[in-house]
PDB file of C-alpha atoms in Angstrom:
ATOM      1  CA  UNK A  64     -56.543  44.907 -40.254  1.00  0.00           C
ATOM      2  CA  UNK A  65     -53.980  47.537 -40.794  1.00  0.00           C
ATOM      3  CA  UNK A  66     -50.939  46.859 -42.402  1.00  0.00           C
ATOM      4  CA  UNK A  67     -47.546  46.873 -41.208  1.00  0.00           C
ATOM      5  CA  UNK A  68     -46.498  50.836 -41.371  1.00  0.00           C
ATOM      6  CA  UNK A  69     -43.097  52.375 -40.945  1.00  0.00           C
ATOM      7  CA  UNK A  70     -41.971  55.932 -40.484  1.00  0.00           C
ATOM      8  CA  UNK A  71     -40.408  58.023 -41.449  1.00  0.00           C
ATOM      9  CA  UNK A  72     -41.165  57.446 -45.223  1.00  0.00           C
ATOM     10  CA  UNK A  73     -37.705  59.420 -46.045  1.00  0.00           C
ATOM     11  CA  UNK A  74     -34.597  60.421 -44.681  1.00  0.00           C
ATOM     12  CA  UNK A  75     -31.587  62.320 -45.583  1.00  0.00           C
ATOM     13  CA  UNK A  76     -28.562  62.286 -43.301  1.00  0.00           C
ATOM     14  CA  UNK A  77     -25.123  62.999 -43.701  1.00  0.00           C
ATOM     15  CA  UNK A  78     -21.585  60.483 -43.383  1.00  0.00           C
ATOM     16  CA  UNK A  79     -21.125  59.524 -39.659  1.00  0.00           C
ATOM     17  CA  UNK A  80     -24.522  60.074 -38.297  1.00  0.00           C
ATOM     18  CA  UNK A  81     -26.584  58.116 -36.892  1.00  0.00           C
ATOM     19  CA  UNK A  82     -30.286  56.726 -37.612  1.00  0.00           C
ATOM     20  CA  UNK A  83     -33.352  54.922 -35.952  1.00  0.00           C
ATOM     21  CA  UNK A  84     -36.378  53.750 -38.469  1.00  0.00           C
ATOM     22  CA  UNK A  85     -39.257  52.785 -36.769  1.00  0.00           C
ATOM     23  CA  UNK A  86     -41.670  49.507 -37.988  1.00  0.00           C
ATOM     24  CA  UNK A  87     -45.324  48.906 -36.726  1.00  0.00           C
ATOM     25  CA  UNK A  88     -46.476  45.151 -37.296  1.00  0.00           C
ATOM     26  CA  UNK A  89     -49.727  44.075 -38.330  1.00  0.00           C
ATOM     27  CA  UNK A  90     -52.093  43.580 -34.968  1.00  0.00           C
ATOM     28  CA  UNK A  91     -51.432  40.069 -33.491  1.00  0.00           C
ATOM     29  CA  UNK A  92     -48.178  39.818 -35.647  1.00  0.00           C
ATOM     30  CA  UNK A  93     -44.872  39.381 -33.212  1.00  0.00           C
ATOM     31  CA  UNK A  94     -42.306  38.213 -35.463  1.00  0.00           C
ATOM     32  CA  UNK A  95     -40.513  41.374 -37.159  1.00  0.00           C
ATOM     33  CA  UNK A  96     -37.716  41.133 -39.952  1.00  0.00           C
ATOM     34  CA  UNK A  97     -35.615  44.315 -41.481  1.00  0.00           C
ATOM     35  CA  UNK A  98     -34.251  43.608 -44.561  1.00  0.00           C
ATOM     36  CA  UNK A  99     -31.892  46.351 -47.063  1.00  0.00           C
ATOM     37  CA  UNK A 100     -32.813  46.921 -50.954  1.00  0.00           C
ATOM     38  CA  UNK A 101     -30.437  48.212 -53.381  1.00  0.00           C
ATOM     39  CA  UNK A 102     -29.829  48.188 -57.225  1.00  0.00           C
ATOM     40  CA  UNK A 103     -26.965  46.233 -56.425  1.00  0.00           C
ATOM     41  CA  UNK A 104     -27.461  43.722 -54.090  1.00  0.00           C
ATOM     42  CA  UNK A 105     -31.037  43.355 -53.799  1.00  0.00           C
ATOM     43  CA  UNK A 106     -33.074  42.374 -50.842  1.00  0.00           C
ATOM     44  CA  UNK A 107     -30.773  41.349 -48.099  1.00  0.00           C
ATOM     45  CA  UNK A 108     -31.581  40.198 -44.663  1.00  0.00           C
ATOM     46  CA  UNK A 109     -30.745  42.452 -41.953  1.00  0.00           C
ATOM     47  CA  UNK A 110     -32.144  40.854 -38.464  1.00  0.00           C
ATOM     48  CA  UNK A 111     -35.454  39.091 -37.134  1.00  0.00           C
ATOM     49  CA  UNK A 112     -37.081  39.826 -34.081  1.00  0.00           C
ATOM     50  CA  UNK A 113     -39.351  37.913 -32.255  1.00  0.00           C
ATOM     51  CA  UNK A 114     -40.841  38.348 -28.561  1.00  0.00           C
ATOM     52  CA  UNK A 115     -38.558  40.906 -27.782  1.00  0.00           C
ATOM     53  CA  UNK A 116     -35.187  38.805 -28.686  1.00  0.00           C
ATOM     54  CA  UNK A 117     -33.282  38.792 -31.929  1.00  0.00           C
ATOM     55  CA  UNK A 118     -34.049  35.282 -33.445  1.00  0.00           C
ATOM     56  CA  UNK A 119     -31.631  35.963 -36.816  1.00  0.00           C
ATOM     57  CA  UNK A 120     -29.178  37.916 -38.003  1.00  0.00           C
ATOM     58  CA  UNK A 121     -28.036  38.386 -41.374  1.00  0.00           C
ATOM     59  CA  UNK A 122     -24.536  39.351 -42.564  1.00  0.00           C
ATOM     60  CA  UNK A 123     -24.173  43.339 -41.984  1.00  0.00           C
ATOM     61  CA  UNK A 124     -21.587  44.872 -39.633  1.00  0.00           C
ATOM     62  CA  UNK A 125     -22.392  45.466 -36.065  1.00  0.00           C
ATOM     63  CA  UNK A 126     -23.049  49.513 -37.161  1.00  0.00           C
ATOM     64  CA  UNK A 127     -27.131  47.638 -37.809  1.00  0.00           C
ATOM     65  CA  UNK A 128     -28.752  46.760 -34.759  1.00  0.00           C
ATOM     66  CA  UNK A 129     -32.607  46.600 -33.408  1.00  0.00           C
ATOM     67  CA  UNK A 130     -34.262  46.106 -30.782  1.00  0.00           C
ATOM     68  CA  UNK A 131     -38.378  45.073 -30.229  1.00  0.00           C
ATOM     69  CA  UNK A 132     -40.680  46.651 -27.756  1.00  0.00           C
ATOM     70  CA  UNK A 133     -43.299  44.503 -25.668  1.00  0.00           C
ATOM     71  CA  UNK A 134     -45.730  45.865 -28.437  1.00  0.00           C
ATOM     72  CA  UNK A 135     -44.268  44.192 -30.910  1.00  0.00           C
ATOM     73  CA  UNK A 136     -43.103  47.572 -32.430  1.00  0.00           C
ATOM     74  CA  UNK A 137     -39.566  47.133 -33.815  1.00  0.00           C
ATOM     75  CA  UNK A 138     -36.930  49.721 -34.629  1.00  0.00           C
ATOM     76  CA  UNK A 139     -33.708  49.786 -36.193  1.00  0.00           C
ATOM     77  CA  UNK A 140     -30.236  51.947 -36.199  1.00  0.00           C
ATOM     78  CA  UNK A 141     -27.571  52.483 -37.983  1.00  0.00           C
ATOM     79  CA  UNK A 142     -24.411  54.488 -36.500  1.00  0.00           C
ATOM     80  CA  UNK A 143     -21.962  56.225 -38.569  1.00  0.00           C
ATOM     81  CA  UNK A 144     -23.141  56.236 -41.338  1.00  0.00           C
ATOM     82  CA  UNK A 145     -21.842  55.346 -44.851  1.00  0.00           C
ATOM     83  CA  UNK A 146     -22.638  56.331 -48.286  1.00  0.00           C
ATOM     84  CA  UNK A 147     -23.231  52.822 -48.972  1.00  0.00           C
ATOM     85  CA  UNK A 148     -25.850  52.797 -45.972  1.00  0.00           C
ATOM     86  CA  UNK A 149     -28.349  54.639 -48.862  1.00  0.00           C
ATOM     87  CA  UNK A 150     -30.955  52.029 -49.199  1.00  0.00           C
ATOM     88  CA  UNK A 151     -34.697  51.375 -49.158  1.00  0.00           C
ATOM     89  CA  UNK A 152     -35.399  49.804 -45.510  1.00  0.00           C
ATOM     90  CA  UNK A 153     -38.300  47.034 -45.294  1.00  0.00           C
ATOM     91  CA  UNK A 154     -40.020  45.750 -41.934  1.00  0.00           C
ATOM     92  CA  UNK A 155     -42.056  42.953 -42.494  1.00  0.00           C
ATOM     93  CA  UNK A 156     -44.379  41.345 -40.210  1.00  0.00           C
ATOM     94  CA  UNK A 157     -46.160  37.686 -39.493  1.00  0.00           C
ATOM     95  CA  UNK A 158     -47.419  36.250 -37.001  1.00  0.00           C
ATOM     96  CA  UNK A 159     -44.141  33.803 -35.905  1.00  0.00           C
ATOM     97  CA  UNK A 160     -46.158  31.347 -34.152  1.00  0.00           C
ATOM     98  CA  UNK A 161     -46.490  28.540 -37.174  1.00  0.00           C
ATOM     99  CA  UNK A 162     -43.772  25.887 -37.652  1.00  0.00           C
ATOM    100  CA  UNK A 163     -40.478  27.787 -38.076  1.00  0.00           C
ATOM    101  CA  UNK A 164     -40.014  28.579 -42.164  1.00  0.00           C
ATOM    102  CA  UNK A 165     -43.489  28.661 -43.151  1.00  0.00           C
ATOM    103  CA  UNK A 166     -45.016  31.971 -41.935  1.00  0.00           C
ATOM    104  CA  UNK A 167     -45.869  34.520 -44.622  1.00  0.00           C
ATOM    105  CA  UNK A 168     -44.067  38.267 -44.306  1.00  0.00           C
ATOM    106  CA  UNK A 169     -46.097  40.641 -45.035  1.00  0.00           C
ATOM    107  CA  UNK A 170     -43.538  44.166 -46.099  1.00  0.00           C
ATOM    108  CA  UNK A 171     -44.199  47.599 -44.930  1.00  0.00           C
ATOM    109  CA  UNK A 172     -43.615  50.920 -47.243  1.00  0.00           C
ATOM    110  CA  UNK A 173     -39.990  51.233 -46.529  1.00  0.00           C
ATOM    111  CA  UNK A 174     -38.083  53.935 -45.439  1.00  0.00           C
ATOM    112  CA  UNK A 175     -35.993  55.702 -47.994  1.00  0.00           C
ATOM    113  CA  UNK A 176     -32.512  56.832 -46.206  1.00  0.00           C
ATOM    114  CA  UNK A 177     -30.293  59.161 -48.679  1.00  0.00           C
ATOM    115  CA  UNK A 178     -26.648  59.376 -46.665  1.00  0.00           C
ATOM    116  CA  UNK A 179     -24.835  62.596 -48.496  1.00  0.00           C
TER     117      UNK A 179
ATOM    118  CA  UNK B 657     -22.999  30.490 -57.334  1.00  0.00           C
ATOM    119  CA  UNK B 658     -25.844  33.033 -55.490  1.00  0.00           C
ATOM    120  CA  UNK B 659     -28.083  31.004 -53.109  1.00  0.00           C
ATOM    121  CA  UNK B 660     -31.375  32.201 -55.005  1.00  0.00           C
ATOM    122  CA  UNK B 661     -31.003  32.525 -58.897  1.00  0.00           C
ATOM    123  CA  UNK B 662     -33.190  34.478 -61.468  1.00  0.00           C
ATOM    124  CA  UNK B 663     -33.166  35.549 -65.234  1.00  0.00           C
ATOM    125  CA  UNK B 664     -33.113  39.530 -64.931  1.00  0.00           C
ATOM    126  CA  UNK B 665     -35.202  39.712 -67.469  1.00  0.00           C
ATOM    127  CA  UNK B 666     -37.072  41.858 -68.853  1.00  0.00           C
ATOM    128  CA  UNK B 667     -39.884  39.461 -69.935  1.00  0.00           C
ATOM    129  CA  UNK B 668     -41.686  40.661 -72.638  1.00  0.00           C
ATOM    130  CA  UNK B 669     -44.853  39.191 -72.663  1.00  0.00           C
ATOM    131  CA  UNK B 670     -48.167  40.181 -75.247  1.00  0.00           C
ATOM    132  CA  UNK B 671     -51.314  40.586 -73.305  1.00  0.00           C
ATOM    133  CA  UNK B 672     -53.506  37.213 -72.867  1.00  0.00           C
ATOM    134  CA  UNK B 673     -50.245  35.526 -72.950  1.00  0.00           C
ATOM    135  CA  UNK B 674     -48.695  33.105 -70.063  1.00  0.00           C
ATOM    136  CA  UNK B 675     -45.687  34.635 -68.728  1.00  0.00           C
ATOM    137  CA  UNK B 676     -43.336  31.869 -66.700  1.00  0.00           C
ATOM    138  CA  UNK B 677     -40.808  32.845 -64.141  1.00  0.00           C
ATOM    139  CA  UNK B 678     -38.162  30.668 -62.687  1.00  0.00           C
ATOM    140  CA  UNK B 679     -35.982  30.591 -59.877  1.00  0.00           C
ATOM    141  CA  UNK B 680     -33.150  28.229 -58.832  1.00  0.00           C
ATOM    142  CA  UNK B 681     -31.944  27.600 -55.316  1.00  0.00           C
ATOM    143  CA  UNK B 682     -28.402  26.352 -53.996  1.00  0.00           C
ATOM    144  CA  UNK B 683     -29.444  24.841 -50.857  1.00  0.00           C
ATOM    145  CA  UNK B 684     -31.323  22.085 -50.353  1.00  0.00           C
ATOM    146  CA  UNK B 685     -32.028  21.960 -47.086  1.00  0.00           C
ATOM    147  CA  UNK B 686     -34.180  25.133 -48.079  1.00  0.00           C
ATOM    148  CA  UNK B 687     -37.938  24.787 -46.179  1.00  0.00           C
ATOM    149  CA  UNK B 688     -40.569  27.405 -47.872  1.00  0.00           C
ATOM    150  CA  UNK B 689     -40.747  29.555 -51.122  1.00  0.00           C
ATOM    151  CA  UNK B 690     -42.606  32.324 -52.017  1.00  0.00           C
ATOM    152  CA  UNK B 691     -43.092  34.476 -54.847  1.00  0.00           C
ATOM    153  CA  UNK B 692     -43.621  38.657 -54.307  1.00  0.00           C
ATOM    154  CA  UNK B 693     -44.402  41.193 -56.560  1.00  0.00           C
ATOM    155  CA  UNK B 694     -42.678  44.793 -56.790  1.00  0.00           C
ATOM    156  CA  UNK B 695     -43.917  47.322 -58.218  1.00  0.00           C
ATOM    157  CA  UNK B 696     -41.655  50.254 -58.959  1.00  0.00           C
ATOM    158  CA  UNK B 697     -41.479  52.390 -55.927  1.00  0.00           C
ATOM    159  CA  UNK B 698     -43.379  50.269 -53.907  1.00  0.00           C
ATOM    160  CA  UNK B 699     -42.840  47.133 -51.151  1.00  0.00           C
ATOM    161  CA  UNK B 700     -43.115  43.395 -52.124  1.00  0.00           C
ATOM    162  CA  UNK B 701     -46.487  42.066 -52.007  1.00  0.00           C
ATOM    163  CA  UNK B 702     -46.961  37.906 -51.399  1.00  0.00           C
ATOM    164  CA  UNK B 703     -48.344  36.470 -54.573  1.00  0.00           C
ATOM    165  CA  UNK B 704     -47.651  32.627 -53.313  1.00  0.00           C
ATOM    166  CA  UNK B 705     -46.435  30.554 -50.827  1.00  0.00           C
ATOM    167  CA  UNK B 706     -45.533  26.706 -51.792  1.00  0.00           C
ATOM    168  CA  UNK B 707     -44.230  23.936 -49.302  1.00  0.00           C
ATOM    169  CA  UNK B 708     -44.763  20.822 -51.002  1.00  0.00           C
ATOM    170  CA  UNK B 709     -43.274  19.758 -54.530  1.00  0.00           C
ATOM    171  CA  UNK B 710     -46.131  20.088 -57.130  1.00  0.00           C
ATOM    172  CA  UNK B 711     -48.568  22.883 -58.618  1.00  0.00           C
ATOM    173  CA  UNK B 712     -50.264  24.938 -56.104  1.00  0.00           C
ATOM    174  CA  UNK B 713     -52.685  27.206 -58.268  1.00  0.00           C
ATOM    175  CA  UNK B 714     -54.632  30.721 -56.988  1.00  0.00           C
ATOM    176  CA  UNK B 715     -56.617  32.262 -59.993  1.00  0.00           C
ATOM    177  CA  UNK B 716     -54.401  33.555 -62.444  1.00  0.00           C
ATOM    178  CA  UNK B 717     -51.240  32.565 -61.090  1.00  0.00           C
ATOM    179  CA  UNK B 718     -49.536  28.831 -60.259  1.00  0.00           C
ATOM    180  CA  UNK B 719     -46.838  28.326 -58.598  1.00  0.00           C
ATOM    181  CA  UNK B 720     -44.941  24.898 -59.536  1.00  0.00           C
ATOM    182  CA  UNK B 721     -41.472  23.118 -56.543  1.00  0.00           C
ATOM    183  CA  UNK B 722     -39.465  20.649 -57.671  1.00  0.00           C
ATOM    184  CA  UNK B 723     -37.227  20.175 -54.755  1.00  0.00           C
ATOM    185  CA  UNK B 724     -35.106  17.334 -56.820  1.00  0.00           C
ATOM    186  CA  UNK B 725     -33.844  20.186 -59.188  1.00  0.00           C
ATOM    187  CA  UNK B 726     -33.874  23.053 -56.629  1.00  0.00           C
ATOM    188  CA  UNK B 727     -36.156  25.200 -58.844  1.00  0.00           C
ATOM    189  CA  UNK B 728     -39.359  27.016 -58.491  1.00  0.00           C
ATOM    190  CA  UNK B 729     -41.013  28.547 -60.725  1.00  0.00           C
ATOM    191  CA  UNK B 730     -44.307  30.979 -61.117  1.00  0.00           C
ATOM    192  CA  UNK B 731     -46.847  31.031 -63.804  1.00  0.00           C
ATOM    193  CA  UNK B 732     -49.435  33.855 -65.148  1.00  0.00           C
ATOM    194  CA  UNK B 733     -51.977  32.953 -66.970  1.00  0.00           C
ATOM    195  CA  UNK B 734     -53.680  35.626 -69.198  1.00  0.00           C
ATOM    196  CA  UNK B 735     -51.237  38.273 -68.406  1.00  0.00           C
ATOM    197  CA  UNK B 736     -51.983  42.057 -68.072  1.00  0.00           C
ATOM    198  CA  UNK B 737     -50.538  44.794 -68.507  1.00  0.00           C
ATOM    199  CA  UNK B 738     -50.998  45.524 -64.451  1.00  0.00           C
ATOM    200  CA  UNK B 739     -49.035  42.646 -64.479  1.00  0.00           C
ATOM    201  CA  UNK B 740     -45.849  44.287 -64.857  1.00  0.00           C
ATOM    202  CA  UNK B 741     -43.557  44.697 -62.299  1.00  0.00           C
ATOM    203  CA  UNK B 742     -40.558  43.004 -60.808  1.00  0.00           C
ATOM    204  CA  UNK B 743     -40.983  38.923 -59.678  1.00  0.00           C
ATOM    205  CA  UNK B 744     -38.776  38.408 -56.363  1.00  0.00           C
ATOM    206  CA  UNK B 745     -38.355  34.496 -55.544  1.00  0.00           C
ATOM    207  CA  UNK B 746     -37.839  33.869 -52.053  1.00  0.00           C
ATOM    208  CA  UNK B 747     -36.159  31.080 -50.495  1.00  0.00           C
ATOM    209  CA  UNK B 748     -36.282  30.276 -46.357  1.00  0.00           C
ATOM    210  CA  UNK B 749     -33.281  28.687 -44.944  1.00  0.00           C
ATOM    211  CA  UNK B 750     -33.123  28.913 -41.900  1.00  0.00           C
ATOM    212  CA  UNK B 751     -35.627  30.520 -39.258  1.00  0.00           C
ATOM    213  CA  UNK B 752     -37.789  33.051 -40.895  1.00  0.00           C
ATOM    214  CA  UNK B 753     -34.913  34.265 -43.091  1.00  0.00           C
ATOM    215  CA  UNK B 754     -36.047  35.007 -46.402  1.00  0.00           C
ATOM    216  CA  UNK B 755     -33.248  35.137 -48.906  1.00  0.00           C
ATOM    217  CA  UNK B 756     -34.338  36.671 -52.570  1.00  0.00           C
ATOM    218  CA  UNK B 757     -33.460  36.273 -55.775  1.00  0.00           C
ATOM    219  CA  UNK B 758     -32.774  39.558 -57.852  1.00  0.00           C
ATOM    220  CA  UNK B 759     -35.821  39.288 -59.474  1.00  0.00           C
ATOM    221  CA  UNK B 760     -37.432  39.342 -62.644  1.00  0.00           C
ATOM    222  CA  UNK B 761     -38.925  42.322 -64.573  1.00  0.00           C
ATOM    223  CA  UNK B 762     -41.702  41.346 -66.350  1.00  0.00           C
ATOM    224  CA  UNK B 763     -43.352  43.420 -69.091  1.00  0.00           C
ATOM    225  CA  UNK B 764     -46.563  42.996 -70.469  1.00  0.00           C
ATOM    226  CA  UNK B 765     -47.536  44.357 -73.704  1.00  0.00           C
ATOM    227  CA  UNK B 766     -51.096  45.542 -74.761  1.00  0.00           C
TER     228      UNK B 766
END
């Protein structure tokens, strides 16, 4: 099976723009999570999708929202961007039909965003 | 206190050696643990997935719950040097929520 992909890889974009990163889940999967990395803060929780409606949401401003396609295909935005928006952006996939808490995520590449 | 606790590290480890990782949790109504794997650059990958207090072992690696003490921790037997990367602990609260640790570098030395 393919993995989960995302695209683009990279991005640069400037203060105040806005952004929309695109995650593929594995074939069959149809739960989707986005999640933030940076040096300081780590891996944070951004949102979980599943069948088409947000099951979770983690603590970021309303600027972060997603949205999942009938496909299962996820994407995120962020408006107006901030410096502090730079981050590495993870998708991960499983299959969230198992007893809630025990499916496995499997993570995508990420997709570097640089905001100057 | 953070909800998911680990020793930055680095962990210096010779080669052949068992490296152990640990990871404390705040919340005990926390459901499923994993352990991931980061290279630098790269995305986690799942190393181990434990549910039920005890040892759950997969060739080189063993994962050990104790729910009582609200700590997990993660073995590796016979470490390599391919070994090296960051450890993320992951904790599941609530849904499908993982919330990490801030991982553990881990260096292995030939």
């Amino acid at each position: 099976k393919a993995g989960v992909t995302q695209t683009p890889r990279y991005l640069i974009k400037t203060r105040g723009q806005q952004v929309t990163l695109s995650c593929s889940p594995i074939s069959g999967h149809r739960s989707v999570s986005w999640y933030q990395q940076t040096p300081g803060q780590g891996l944070q929780f951004l949102f979980e999708y599943f069948s088409e409606t947000q099951r979770n949401k983690g603590n970021f401003p309303g600027r972060f929202s997603g949205r999942q396609f009938s496909n299962s295909r996820s994407e995120m935005n962020v408006s107006t961007l901030e410096l502090g928006d730079s981050a590495l952006y993870l998708c991960a996939s499983s299959p969230g039909t198992g007893a809630v808490g025990t499916d496995t995520q499997y993570f995508g590449p990420g997709t570097r965003l640089t905001v100057l | 206190q953070k909800e998911v606790e680990q020793n930055s590290g680095p962990l210096s480890v010779p080669e052949g050696a068992i490296a152990s990782l640990n990871c404390t949790y705040s919340d005990r109504g926390s459901q499923s643990f994993f352990w991931y794997r980061q290279y630098s650059g790269k995305s986690p990958e799942l190393i181990m997935s434990i549910y039920s207090n005890g040892d759950k072992e997969d060739g080189r690696f063993t994962a050990q719950l104790n729910k009582a003490s609200q700590y997990v921790s993660l073995l590796i037997r016979d470490s390599q040097p391919s070994d090296s990367a960051t450890y993320l602990c992951a904790v599941v609260r609530a849904g499908n929520m993982l919330t990490f640790g801030g991982g553990t570098r881990l260096m292995v030395k030939p």
